[in-house]
Amino acid sequence: MRYTLVGSGTVVPDARRGPAAHHFACGDIQVLCDLGSGTLRRLDGLGLAWPEIDMVAVTHRHQDHIADLLPLLFALRHTPGVERVRPLTLLGYEGFARDLTLLSEVYGAWVLAPGFPLEIRESPDTPIEIERGDAWLEIEARRVVHSPEAVGYRLTLSSSGKEVLLAYTGDTEESDAAVDLARDADLLVSECSVADEDRVPGHLTPRGVGRVAAAASVGRLVTTHFYPSALALGSEEIERRIREAFVEGPVDLGVDGLCIDL
Ligand SMILES: [Zn+2]
Ligand SMILES: [Zn+2]
């Protein structure tokens, strides 16, 4: 079982940090949470088998989280040598199915009928399970405080008798909902958008991430989704602020390509 941070950036163009994208592997089950622009290229660069992804789960409509969704479907349909047979599940926020229908009216019927089975699900349809061999994965959506439709995801991965719980915030502000999303996770992947001095509604700061992680009793923390004001603090200061509340457990300040074996 492995977590790979594909994109640790935001809407801000940055050669080192792509927009939000997070890859979870459990046996040969693959789930991609969010896919901002450039995610497909990053997946290829990281050697991840994007033609075999089982599920794409998007957290909200913002383009730094969803922009590569149609490029993925288009690539699965038209890449020479790729002949997708197994179903692909697209999971999203409430209203996601309607969004895809509207996109199909603009771009063509292939959006909903790409030439392989497509299963479209929305957050109230969760939890959803995938099982293959001795590997099993369950994903559950929870509302977070950001845009009206925004959700985060809790993923349970089980393989060879071992089970781990992961939580991914998508974009969220400090809230009871964020703590509930992260509750008792072995690994929390949390946005850490802006410096505490520049706190804005809908996003977390380093001190806020630390408080959420501590209140939720998570085992390990990875921070991601850094805007320039957070990066300007420097990694030592970001970690110092997180550690004011989250004292125990490893902390990784995310970079693109970070891999954690679970
Ligand atoms: Zn974002
Ligand atoms: Zn957002």
Coordinates of C-alpha atoms and ligand atoms in Angstrom, one line a residue:
M1 CA 0.0 0.0 0.0
R2 CA 1.4 3.4 -1.0
Y3 CA 0.5 7.0 -1.0
T4 CA 2.1 9.3 -3.6
L5 CA 1.8 13.1 -3.5
V6 CA 1.5 14.0 -7.2
G7 CA 0.8 17.7 -6.9
S8 CA 1.5 19.8 -3.8
G9 CA 0.6 23.2 -5.4
T10 CA -2.4 25.3 -6.0
V11 CA -3.8 27.6 -8.8
V12 CA -0.4 29.4 -8.8
P13 CA 1.8 28.2 -11.7
D14 CA 5.0 26.7 -10.2
A15 CA 7.5 24.6 -12.0
R16 CA 8.1 22.5 -8.9
R17 CA 4.6 22.1 -7.6
G18 CA 1.6 20.9 -9.7
P19 CA -2.0 21.6 -8.7
A20 CA -3.7 19.2 -6.3
A21 CA -3.4 15.5 -7.1
H22 CA -3.0 12.5 -4.7
H23 CA -2.5 8.8 -5.6
F24 CA -3.4 5.9 -3.3
A25 CA -2.4 2.3 -4.2
C26 CA -3.7 -0.8 -2.4
G27 CA -2.5 -4.0 -4.1
D28 CA -3.2 -3.1 -7.7
I29 CA -6.2 -1.0 -6.8
Q30 CA -5.5 2.7 -7.7
V31 CA -7.5 5.7 -6.6
L32 CA -6.6 9.3 -7.6
C33 CA -8.0 12.1 -5.4
D34 CA -8.2 15.4 -7.4
L35 CA -6.4 16.0 -10.6
G36 CA -5.5 19.6 -11.3
S37 CA -3.9 20.6 -14.6
G38 CA -0.8 18.7 -15.5
T39 CA -1.7 15.7 -13.4
L40 CA -1.6 13.2 -16.3
R41 CA 1.9 14.3 -17.2
R42 CA 3.0 14.0 -13.6
L43 CA 1.5 10.5 -13.3
D44 CA 3.5 9.5 -16.3
G45 CA 6.6 11.1 -14.9
L46 CA 6.2 9.2 -11.6
G47 CA 5.8 5.9 -13.4
L48 CA 2.2 5.5 -12.1
A49 CA 0.0 3.4 -14.4
W50 CA -2.7 6.0 -15.2
P51 CA -4.4 3.8 -17.8
E52 CA -5.3 1.3 -15.0
I53 CA -6.7 3.8 -12.4
D54 CA -9.9 2.4 -10.8
M55 CA -11.4 5.5 -9.4
V56 CA -11.0 9.3 -9.6
A57 CA -12.5 11.1 -6.7
V58 CA -12.7 14.9 -7.0
T59 CA -13.3 17.2 -3.9
H60 CA -14.8 20.3 -5.5
R61 CA -15.2 22.3 -8.7
H62 CA -12.1 24.5 -8.4
Q63 CA -9.9 24.1 -11.4
D64 CA -6.7 23.4 -9.4
H65 CA -8.5 20.1 -8.4
I66 CA -10.5 19.0 -11.4
A67 CA -9.0 20.5 -14.6
D68 CA -7.4 17.2 -15.9
L69 CA -10.6 15.1 -15.6
L70 CA -11.6 15.5 -19.3
P71 CA -8.0 15.1 -20.5
L72 CA -7.9 11.8 -18.6
L73 CA -11.0 10.5 -20.2
F74 CA -9.8 11.7 -23.6
A75 CA -6.4 10.1 -23.1
L76 CA -7.9 6.8 -22.0
R77 CA -10.1 6.9 -25.2
H78 CA -7.4 7.9 -27.7
T79 CA -3.9 6.9 -26.5
P80 CA -2.5 4.3 -29.0
G81 CA -2.1 1.0 -27.3
V82 CA -4.4 1.8 -24.3
E83 CA -7.6 -0.3 -24.5
R84 CA -9.4 0.3 -21.3
V85 CA -11.8 -2.6 -20.5
R86 CA -12.4 -2.4 -16.7
P87 CA -14.9 0.2 -15.4
L88 CA -13.7 3.6 -14.2
T89 CA -15.6 5.1 -11.3
L90 CA -15.8 8.9 -11.2
L91 CA -16.7 10.1 -7.7
G92 CA -17.5 13.7 -6.9
Y93 CA -19.5 16.3 -4.9
E94 CA -23.3 16.7 -5.1
G95 CA -24.1 18.0 -8.6
F96 CA -21.1 16.3 -10.2
A97 CA -23.2 14.1 -12.5
R98 CA -25.0 17.1 -13.8
D99 CA -21.7 18.9 -14.4
L100 CA -20.5 16.0 -16.5
T101 CA -23.8 16.0 -18.5
L102 CA -23.3 19.7 -19.2
L103 CA -19.7 19.1 -20.2
S104 CA -20.8 16.3 -22.6
E105 CA -23.2 18.8 -24.2
V106 CA -20.2 21.1 -24.9
Y107 CA -17.4 18.6 -25.7
G108 CA -19.3 15.6 -27.0
A109 CA -21.0 12.3 -26.0
W110 CA -17.6 10.7 -25.3
V111 CA -17.5 12.5 -21.9
L112 CA -20.2 10.1 -20.7
A113 CA -19.5 7.3 -23.1
P114 CA -15.7 7.2 -23.5
G115 CA -15.7 3.6 -24.9
F116 CA -15.3 1.8 -21.6
P117 CA -17.7 1.4 -18.7
L118 CA -18.0 4.6 -16.7
E119 CA -19.7 4.7 -13.2
I120 CA -20.6 8.2 -12.0
R121 CA -21.1 8.6 -8.2
E122 CA -21.7 11.5 -5.9
S123 CA -20.7 12.0 -2.3
P124 CA -24.0 10.8 -0.8
D125 CA -23.5 7.4 -2.6
T126 CA -20.4 6.7 -0.4
P127 CA -19.0 4.6 1.2
I128 CA -17.9 2.8 -2.0
E129 CA -15.8 -0.3 -1.9
I130 CA -13.4 -1.8 -4.4
E131 CA -12.0 -5.3 -3.9
R132 CA -9.4 -7.2 -5.9
G133 CA -7.5 -10.2 -4.8
D134 CA -6.6 -9.8 -1.2
A135 CA -6.7 -6.0 -1.5
W136 CA -9.7 -3.9 -0.4
L137 CA -10.3 -0.2 -0.4
E138 CA -13.3 1.8 0.9
I139 CA -13.8 5.5 0.3
E140 CA -16.2 7.8 2.1
A141 CA -16.9 11.5 1.4
R142 CA -17.4 14.1 4.2
R143 CA -18.5 17.7 3.8
V144 CA -15.8 20.3 4.5
V145 CA -16.0 24.1 4.9
H146 CA -14.7 25.6 1.6
S147 CA -16.9 26.0 -1.5
P148 CA -20.6 25.0 -1.0
E149 CA -20.1 21.6 -2.7
A150 CA -16.7 20.8 -1.3
V151 CA -15.9 17.4 0.3
G152 CA -12.9 15.6 1.7
Y153 CA -12.3 11.9 1.6
R154 CA -11.6 9.1 4.1
L155 CA -10.0 6.0 2.6
T156 CA -9.5 2.6 4.3
L157 CA -6.9 0.5 2.6
S158 CA -6.5 -3.2 3.5
S159 CA -4.0 -5.7 2.0
S160 CA -2.4 -8.8 3.3
G161 CA -4.1 -8.5 6.7
K162 CA -3.0 -4.9 7.3
E163 CA -5.4 -2.0 7.4
V164 CA -4.7 1.7 7.3
L165 CA -7.0 4.8 7.4
L166 CA -6.1 7.8 5.4
A167 CA -7.8 11.2 5.2
Y168 CA -7.5 13.9 2.5
T169 CA -8.9 17.3 3.2
G170 CA -9.2 18.7 -0.3
D171 CA -9.6 22.4 0.5
T172 CA -11.0 23.3 3.9
E173 CA -10.8 25.8 6.7
E174 CA -10.3 25.0 10.4
S175 CA -13.6 23.5 11.6
D176 CA -15.2 20.6 13.4
A177 CA -15.9 19.1 10.0
A178 CA -12.1 19.0 9.3
V179 CA -11.5 17.3 12.6
D180 CA -14.3 14.8 12.0
L181 CA -12.8 14.1 8.5
A182 CA -9.4 13.5 10.0
R183 CA -10.5 11.6 13.1
D184 CA -8.0 8.8 14.1
A185 CA -6.5 8.7 10.6
D186 CA -3.1 6.9 10.4
L187 CA -2.2 9.4 7.8
L188 CA -3.7 12.9 7.3
V189 CA -3.0 14.6 4.0
S190 CA -4.0 18.2 4.8
E191 CA -4.0 21.4 2.8
C192 CA -1.8 24.1 4.4
S193 CA -2.6 27.0 2.1
V194 CA -1.5 30.3 3.7
A195 CA 0.6 31.8 6.5
D196 CA -1.3 32.4 9.7
E197 CA -0.8 36.1 9.2
D198 CA -2.7 35.8 5.9
R199 CA -5.5 33.6 7.1
V200 CA -8.5 33.6 4.7
P201 CA -11.9 31.9 4.9
G202 CA -12.0 28.4 3.4
H203 CA -8.3 27.5 3.9
L204 CA -5.9 26.2 6.6
T205 CA -2.7 27.7 8.0
P206 CA 0.2 25.9 9.6
R207 CA -1.1 26.5 13.1
G208 CA -4.6 25.5 12.0
V209 CA -3.3 22.2 10.5
G210 CA -1.5 21.4 13.7
R211 CA -4.7 22.0 15.8
V212 CA -6.8 19.9 13.4
A213 CA -4.2 17.0 13.4
A214 CA -3.9 17.1 17.2
A215 CA -7.7 17.3 17.8
A216 CA -8.2 14.4 15.4
S217 CA -5.5 12.3 17.0
V218 CA -3.9 11.5 13.6
G219 CA -0.8 9.3 13.5
R220 CA 1.1 11.1 10.8
L221 CA 0.7 14.3 8.8
V222 CA 1.6 15.4 5.3
T223 CA 0.9 19.0 4.3
T224 CA 0.1 20.1 0.8
H225 CA -1.6 22.9 -1.3
F226 CA 0.9 25.6 -0.4
Y227 CA 0.3 29.2 -1.6
P228 CA 3.3 31.5 -1.8
S229 CA 2.6 33.1 1.6
A230 CA 2.9 29.7 3.3
L231 CA 6.0 28.8 1.4
A232 CA 7.6 32.2 2.3
L233 CA 7.6 31.1 5.9
G234 CA 10.2 28.4 5.1
S235 CA 9.9 24.7 6.0
E236 CA 11.4 25.1 9.5
E237 CA 8.9 27.8 10.5
I238 CA 5.9 25.9 9.0
E239 CA 6.8 22.8 11.0
R240 CA 7.5 24.8 14.2
R241 CA 4.0 26.3 13.9
I242 CA 2.4 22.9 13.2
R243 CA 4.3 21.5 16.2
E244 CA 2.7 24.0 18.6
A245 CA -0.3 21.7 18.7
F246 CA 0.6 18.5 16.9
V247 CA 3.5 17.3 19.1
E248 CA 3.7 13.6 18.3
G249 CA 3.8 11.8 15.0
P250 CA 5.9 12.4 11.9
V251 CA 5.3 15.5 9.8
D252 CA 6.2 15.8 6.2
L253 CA 6.0 19.1 4.3
G254 CA 4.8 17.8 1.0
V255 CA 6.7 18.0 -2.2
D256 CA 5.7 16.6 -5.6
G257 CA 6.7 12.9 -5.8
L258 CA 6.7 12.3 -2.1
C259 CA 6.0 8.6 -1.5
I260 CA 4.9 6.9 1.7
D261 CA 4.7 3.1 2.0
L262 CA 1.9 2.2 4.4
Ligands
ZN1 ZN -7.3 24.4 -4.2
ZN2 ZN -10.7 25.2 -3.7

